[in-house]
């Protein structure tokens, strides 16, 4: 009996050590990144896109907020929406939109489980122009409703990761609405509305009203 116990104890100790060694990696695999708000539109001044943690009070979602996966999102206006990215993966976009016939109330974990709405790419930051993005601007953040007017006159609402080409115009609607754009060399430029401008104007470095360069 003593011999059996002598054999069992070392085996048990080895098993405990193996579990302890693998626990950090298991925990890391199950962890979920925070999500960052990169696009936000609300028709109401007070903001109808909200979030809460647990049973806390609902709070207004703001551009650049970082929220954990357990956060719950509430949208109660059909035309409102919010876009998120993972803090470690800016190329995967998760969009939540309001609906006409019901209030949207969902956790970010549920949104993540459904996969990204779309995948986007950006120019690499460099002293040289990224040839894949020559003569374009790429949307990195936006606040409020903004339109890209194509050469043929069609209007599309600007979203995160959109590629704006030479020949088109941008219309930022509303006071203090903002648009963060990546230049072809990966540098960032932020523009504050209300204002309308051409993509070519930005690429040429011409001055705009309330135009700021962010380095």
mmCIF file of C-alpha atoms in Angstrom:
data_model
loop_
_atom_site.group_PDB
_atom_site.id
_atom_site.type_symbol
_atom_site.label_atom_id
_atom_site.label_comp_id
_atom_site.label_asym_id
_atom_site.label_seq_id
_atom_site.Cartn_x
_atom_site.Cartn_y
_atom_site.Cartn_z
ATOM 1 C CA UNK A 1 0.000 0.000 0.000
ATOM 2 C CA UNK A 2 2.836 2.360 0.914
ATOM 3 C CA UNK A 3 4.531 1.602 -2.415
ATOM 4 C CA UNK A 4 1.361 2.539 -4.276
ATOM 5 C CA UNK A 5 1.108 5.824 -2.395
ATOM 6 C CA UNK A 6 4.777 6.477 -3.145
ATOM 7 C CA UNK A 7 4.066 6.098 -6.889
ATOM 8 C CA UNK A 8 0.800 8.079 -6.850
ATOM 9 C CA UNK A 9 2.179 11.160 -5.096
ATOM 10 C CA UNK A 10 4.869 11.989 -7.695
ATOM 11 C CA UNK A 11 2.316 11.450 -10.480
ATOM 12 C CA UNK A 12 -0.122 13.793 -8.752
ATOM 13 C CA UNK A 13 2.564 16.453 -8.315
ATOM 14 C CA UNK A 14 3.498 16.242 -12.001
ATOM 15 C CA UNK A 15 -0.172 16.601 -12.992
ATOM 16 C CA UNK A 16 -0.550 19.713 -10.813
ATOM 17 C CA UNK A 17 2.573 21.254 -12.351
ATOM 18 C CA UNK A 18 1.308 20.613 -15.886
ATOM 19 C CA UNK A 19 -2.039 22.263 -15.092
ATOM 20 C CA UNK A 20 -0.305 25.278 -13.547
ATOM 21 C CA UNK A 21 1.975 25.671 -16.559
ATOM 22 C CA UNK A 22 -0.877 25.641 -19.084
ATOM 23 C CA UNK A 23 -3.361 27.772 -17.124
ATOM 24 C CA UNK A 24 -1.893 31.171 -18.206
ATOM 25 C CA UNK A 25 -2.017 30.240 -21.887
ATOM 26 C CA UNK A 26 -5.548 28.883 -21.535
ATOM 27 C CA UNK A 27 -6.642 32.077 -19.804
ATOM 28 C CA UNK A 28 -4.970 34.184 -22.468
ATOM 29 C CA UNK A 29 -6.681 32.247 -25.261
ATOM 30 C CA UNK A 30 -10.073 32.850 -23.662
ATOM 31 C CA UNK A 31 -9.480 36.572 -23.069
ATOM 32 C CA UNK A 32 -11.094 39.038 -25.444
ATOM 33 C CA UNK A 33 -9.676 42.403 -26.463
ATOM 34 C CA UNK A 34 -11.409 45.639 -25.650
ATOM 35 C CA UNK A 35 -13.248 47.301 -28.514
ATOM 36 C CA UNK A 36 -12.586 50.881 -29.580
ATOM 37 C CA UNK A 37 -15.221 53.211 -31.033
ATOM 38 C CA UNK A 38 -14.016 54.433 -34.455
ATOM 39 C CA UNK A 39 -17.286 55.643 -35.965
ATOM 40 C CA UNK A 40 -20.384 57.137 -34.399
ATOM 41 C CA UNK A 41 -23.544 58.764 -35.655
ATOM 42 C CA UNK A 42 -26.551 59.875 -33.669
ATOM 43 C CA UNK A 43 -29.492 61.989 -34.806
ATOM 44 C CA UNK A 44 -30.067 63.367 -31.306
ATOM 45 C CA UNK A 45 -27.797 65.890 -29.596
ATOM 46 C CA UNK A 46 -27.854 63.906 -26.354
ATOM 47 C CA UNK A 47 -26.775 60.755 -28.154
ATOM 48 C CA UNK A 48 -28.951 57.667 -28.345
ATOM 49 C CA UNK A 49 -26.095 55.152 -28.603
ATOM 50 C CA UNK A 50 -25.380 54.062 -25.042
ATOM 51 C CA UNK A 51 -23.512 51.382 -23.091
ATOM 52 C CA UNK A 52 -23.430 49.927 -19.600
ATOM 53 C CA UNK A 53 -21.513 47.363 -17.582
ATOM 54 C CA UNK A 54 -23.614 44.937 -15.552
ATOM 55 C CA UNK A 55 -26.447 46.777 -13.834
ATOM 56 C CA UNK A 56 -24.795 50.194 -14.019
ATOM 57 C CA UNK A 57 -26.612 53.179 -15.484
ATOM 58 C CA UNK A 58 -26.531 53.643 -19.246
ATOM 59 C CA UNK A 59 -23.826 56.058 -20.457
ATOM 60 C CA UNK A 60 -23.415 57.877 -23.761
ATOM 61 C CA UNK A 61 -20.954 56.256 -26.174
ATOM 62 C CA UNK A 62 -18.222 58.633 -27.347
ATOM 63 C CA UNK A 63 -15.750 58.437 -30.201
ATOM 64 C CA UNK A 64 -12.490 56.693 -29.150
ATOM 65 C CA UNK A 65 -14.110 55.012 -26.114
ATOM 66 C CA UNK A 66 -12.586 51.608 -25.281
ATOM 67 C CA UNK A 67 -15.191 49.158 -24.000
ATOM 68 C CA UNK A 68 -14.776 45.606 -22.669
ATOM 69 C CA UNK A 69 -16.501 42.675 -24.359
ATOM 70 C CA UNK A 70 -18.982 42.359 -21.484
ATOM 71 C CA UNK A 71 -20.309 45.866 -22.152
ATOM 72 C CA UNK A 72 -23.901 46.073 -23.366
ATOM 73 C CA UNK A 73 -24.866 48.420 -26.216
ATOM 74 C CA UNK A 74 -28.237 50.161 -26.531
ATOM 75 C CA UNK A 75 -29.476 51.914 -29.700
ATOM 76 C CA UNK A 76 -33.045 53.234 -29.668
ATOM 77 C CA UNK A 77 -33.109 55.310 -32.868
ATOM 78 C CA UNK A 78 -33.360 53.573 -36.230
ATOM 79 C CA UNK A 79 -30.858 55.775 -38.072
ATOM 80 C CA UNK A 80 -28.143 55.720 -35.404
ATOM 81 C CA UNK A 81 -25.097 53.464 -35.581
ATOM 82 C CA UNK A 82 -21.694 52.801 -34.031
ATOM 83 C CA UNK A 83 -18.579 51.073 -35.386
ATOM 84 C CA UNK A 84 -15.935 49.263 -33.336
ATOM 85 C CA UNK A 85 -12.530 47.706 -33.894
ATOM 86 C CA UNK A 86 -10.503 45.436 -31.642
ATOM 87 C CA UNK A 87 -7.687 47.389 -29.989
ATOM 88 C CA UNK A 88 -5.212 44.833 -31.386
ATOM 89 C CA UNK A 89 -6.746 44.469 -34.869
ATOM 90 C CA UNK A 90 -7.718 47.721 -36.620
ATOM 91 C CA UNK A 91 -8.602 45.871 -39.827
ATOM 92 C CA UNK A 92 -11.729 44.076 -38.546
ATOM 93 C CA UNK A 93 -14.795 46.333 -38.217
ATOM 94 C CA UNK A 94 -17.897 45.551 -36.136
ATOM 95 C CA UNK A 95 -20.968 47.687 -36.848
ATOM 96 C CA UNK A 96 -24.145 47.969 -34.762
ATOM 97 C CA UNK A 97 -27.121 49.832 -36.253
ATOM 98 C CA UNK A 98 -30.463 50.898 -34.897
ATOM 99 C CA UNK A 99 -33.635 49.379 -36.289
ATOM 100 C CA UNK A 100 -37.027 50.918 -37.027
ATOM 101 C CA UNK A 101 -39.276 48.451 -35.206
ATOM 102 C CA UNK A 102 -37.242 47.597 -32.119
ATOM 103 C CA UNK A 103 -34.630 48.775 -29.660
ATOM 104 C CA UNK A 104 -31.209 47.179 -30.141
ATOM 105 C CA UNK A 105 -29.707 45.870 -26.894
ATOM 106 C CA UNK A 106 -26.742 43.508 -27.271
ATOM 107 C CA UNK A 107 -23.403 42.718 -25.639
ATOM 108 C CA UNK A 108 -20.163 43.322 -27.474
ATOM 109 C CA UNK A 109 -19.247 39.675 -26.845
ATOM 110 C CA UNK A 110 -22.262 38.653 -28.943
ATOM 111 C CA UNK A 111 -21.216 41.031 -31.699
ATOM 112 C CA UNK A 112 -17.687 39.633 -31.671
ATOM 113 C CA UNK A 113 -18.989 36.079 -31.857
ATOM 114 C CA UNK A 114 -20.831 36.948 -35.063
ATOM 115 C CA UNK A 115 -17.607 37.984 -36.783
ATOM 116 C CA UNK A 116 -16.620 41.336 -38.289
ATOM 117 C CA UNK A 117 -18.966 43.306 -40.533
ATOM 118 C CA UNK A 118 -16.100 43.829 -42.983
ATOM 119 C CA UNK A 119 -12.304 43.841 -43.294
ATOM 120 C CA UNK A 120 -10.377 46.989 -44.248
ATOM 121 C CA UNK A 121 -6.761 47.985 -44.900
ATOM 122 C CA UNK A 122 -4.676 51.114 -44.431
ATOM 123 C CA UNK A 123 -1.457 52.514 -45.912
ATOM 124 C CA UNK A 124 1.737 51.739 -44.032
ATOM 125 C CA UNK A 125 3.284 54.719 -42.240
ATOM 126 C CA UNK A 126 6.380 55.643 -44.264
ATOM 127 C CA UNK A 127 8.266 58.555 -45.764
ATOM 128 C CA UNK A 128 7.156 57.263 -49.162
ATOM 129 C CA UNK A 129 3.680 56.904 -50.631
ATOM 130 C CA UNK A 130 2.161 53.461 -50.364
ATOM 131 C CA UNK A 131 1.513 52.622 -54.051
ATOM 132 C CA UNK A 132 -1.605 50.648 -53.152
ATOM 133 C CA UNK A 133 -3.141 53.885 -51.801
ATOM 134 C CA UNK A 134 -1.815 56.474 -54.243
ATOM 135 C CA UNK A 135 -4.299 59.317 -54.894
ATOM 136 C CA UNK A 136 -6.607 58.184 -52.094
ATOM 137 C CA UNK A 137 -7.539 58.970 -48.512
ATOM 138 C CA UNK A 138 -8.638 56.276 -46.057
ATOM 139 C CA UNK A 139 -11.127 56.919 -43.242
ATOM 140 C CA UNK A 140 -9.687 56.090 -39.800
ATOM 141 C CA UNK A 141 -12.329 57.743 -37.577
ATOM 142 C CA UNK A 142 -15.468 59.790 -37.971
ATOM 143 C CA UNK A 143 -18.014 61.535 -35.789
ATOM 144 C CA UNK A 144 -21.402 62.456 -37.184
ATOM 145 C CA UNK A 145 -22.895 62.106 -40.644
ATOM 146 C CA UNK A 146 -20.530 62.676 -43.534
ATOM 147 C CA UNK A 147 -20.958 62.092 -47.257
ATOM 148 C CA UNK A 148 -18.549 61.123 -49.991
ATOM 149 C CA UNK A 149 -19.792 62.428 -53.344
ATOM 150 C CA UNK A 150 -18.480 60.380 -56.252
ATOM 151 C CA UNK A 151 -17.631 61.810 -59.675
ATOM 152 C CA UNK A 152 -21.002 60.621 -60.999
ATOM 153 C CA UNK A 153 -22.808 62.549 -58.241
ATOM 154 C CA UNK A 154 -23.764 59.547 -56.088
ATOM 155 C CA UNK A 155 -23.608 60.146 -52.334
ATOM 156 C CA UNK A 156 -22.501 57.490 -49.863
ATOM 157 C CA UNK A 157 -22.292 57.775 -46.101
ATOM 158 C CA UNK A 158 -18.693 57.643 -44.951
ATOM 159 C CA UNK A 159 -17.667 54.668 -42.818
ATOM 160 C CA UNK A 160 -14.483 53.431 -41.170
ATOM 161 C CA UNK A 161 -11.978 52.086 -43.700
ATOM 162 C CA UNK A 162 -13.636 53.723 -46.715
ATOM 163 C CA UNK A 163 -11.227 54.648 -49.518
ATOM 164 C CA UNK A 164 -11.903 58.135 -50.892
ATOM 165 C CA UNK A 165 -10.515 58.624 -54.407
ATOM 166 C CA UNK A 166 -9.418 61.694 -56.360
ATOM 167 C CA UNK A 167 -12.363 63.104 -58.268
ATOM 168 C CA UNK A 168 -14.729 62.850 -55.301
ATOM 169 C CA UNK A 169 -15.861 65.430 -52.754
ATOM 170 C CA UNK A 170 -16.341 65.074 -49.004
ATOM 171 C CA UNK A 171 -19.133 66.855 -47.146
ATOM 172 C CA UNK A 172 -18.880 66.968 -43.338
ATOM 173 C CA UNK A 173 -22.336 67.802 -42.032
ATOM 174 C CA UNK A 174 -22.757 69.493 -38.679
ATOM 175 C CA UNK A 175 -20.696 71.707 -36.388
ATOM 176 C CA UNK A 176 -17.685 69.988 -34.787
ATOM 177 C CA UNK A 177 -18.220 66.739 -36.654
ATOM 178 C CA UNK A 178 -14.774 65.284 -37.290
ATOM 179 C CA UNK A 179 -13.094 63.111 -39.893
ATOM 180 C CA UNK A 180 -9.696 61.446 -39.389
ATOM 181 C CA UNK A 181 -8.051 60.444 -42.667
ATOM 182 C CA UNK A 182 -4.925 58.462 -43.544
ATOM 183 C CA UNK A 183 -2.804 59.993 -46.284
ATOM 184 C CA UNK A 184 -1.084 57.761 -48.885
ATOM 185 C CA UNK A 185 2.116 57.779 -46.781
ATOM 186 C CA UNK A 186 0.254 56.637 -43.658
ATOM 187 C CA UNK A 187 0.238 60.009 -41.899
ATOM 188 C CA UNK A 188 -3.023 61.222 -40.348
ATOM 189 C CA UNK A 189 -5.029 64.355 -41.026
ATOM 190 C CA UNK A 190 -8.085 65.466 -39.083
ATOM 191 C CA UNK A 191 -10.738 67.770 -40.518
ATOM 192 C CA UNK A 192 -13.467 69.498 -38.527
ATOM 193 C CA UNK A 193 -16.815 70.415 -40.004
ATOM 194 C CA UNK A 194 -19.033 71.733 -41.280
ATOM 195 C CA UNK A 195 -17.084 71.865 -44.526
ATOM 196 C CA UNK A 196 -17.039 70.509 -48.059
ATOM 197 C CA UNK A 197 -13.767 69.777 -49.857
ATOM 198 C CA UNK A 198 -12.257 67.677 -52.616
ATOM 199 C CA UNK A 199 -9.979 64.702 -52.025
ATOM 200 C CA UNK A 200 -7.454 66.319 -54.353
ATOM 201 C CA UNK A 201 -7.298 69.432 -52.150
ATOM 202 C CA UNK A 202 -6.138 67.361 -49.184
ATOM 203 C CA UNK A 203 -3.612 65.392 -51.221
ATOM 204 C CA UNK A 204 -2.098 68.639 -52.544
ATOM 205 C CA UNK A 205 -1.735 69.966 -49.002
ATOM 206 C CA UNK A 206 -3.860 73.029 -49.633
ATOM 207 C CA UNK A 207 -5.314 74.832 -46.635
ATOM 208 C CA UNK A 208 -8.894 74.311 -45.550
ATOM 209 C CA UNK A 209 -11.029 76.190 -43.065
ATOM 210 C CA UNK A 210 -10.370 74.561 -39.633
ATOM 211 C CA UNK A 211 -7.850 72.213 -41.170
ATOM 212 C CA UNK A 212 -5.280 70.568 -38.847
ATOM 213 C CA UNK A 213 -2.388 68.194 -39.512
ATOM 214 C CA UNK A 214 -1.840 65.545 -36.850
ATOM 215 C CA UNK A 215 1.581 63.917 -36.716
#
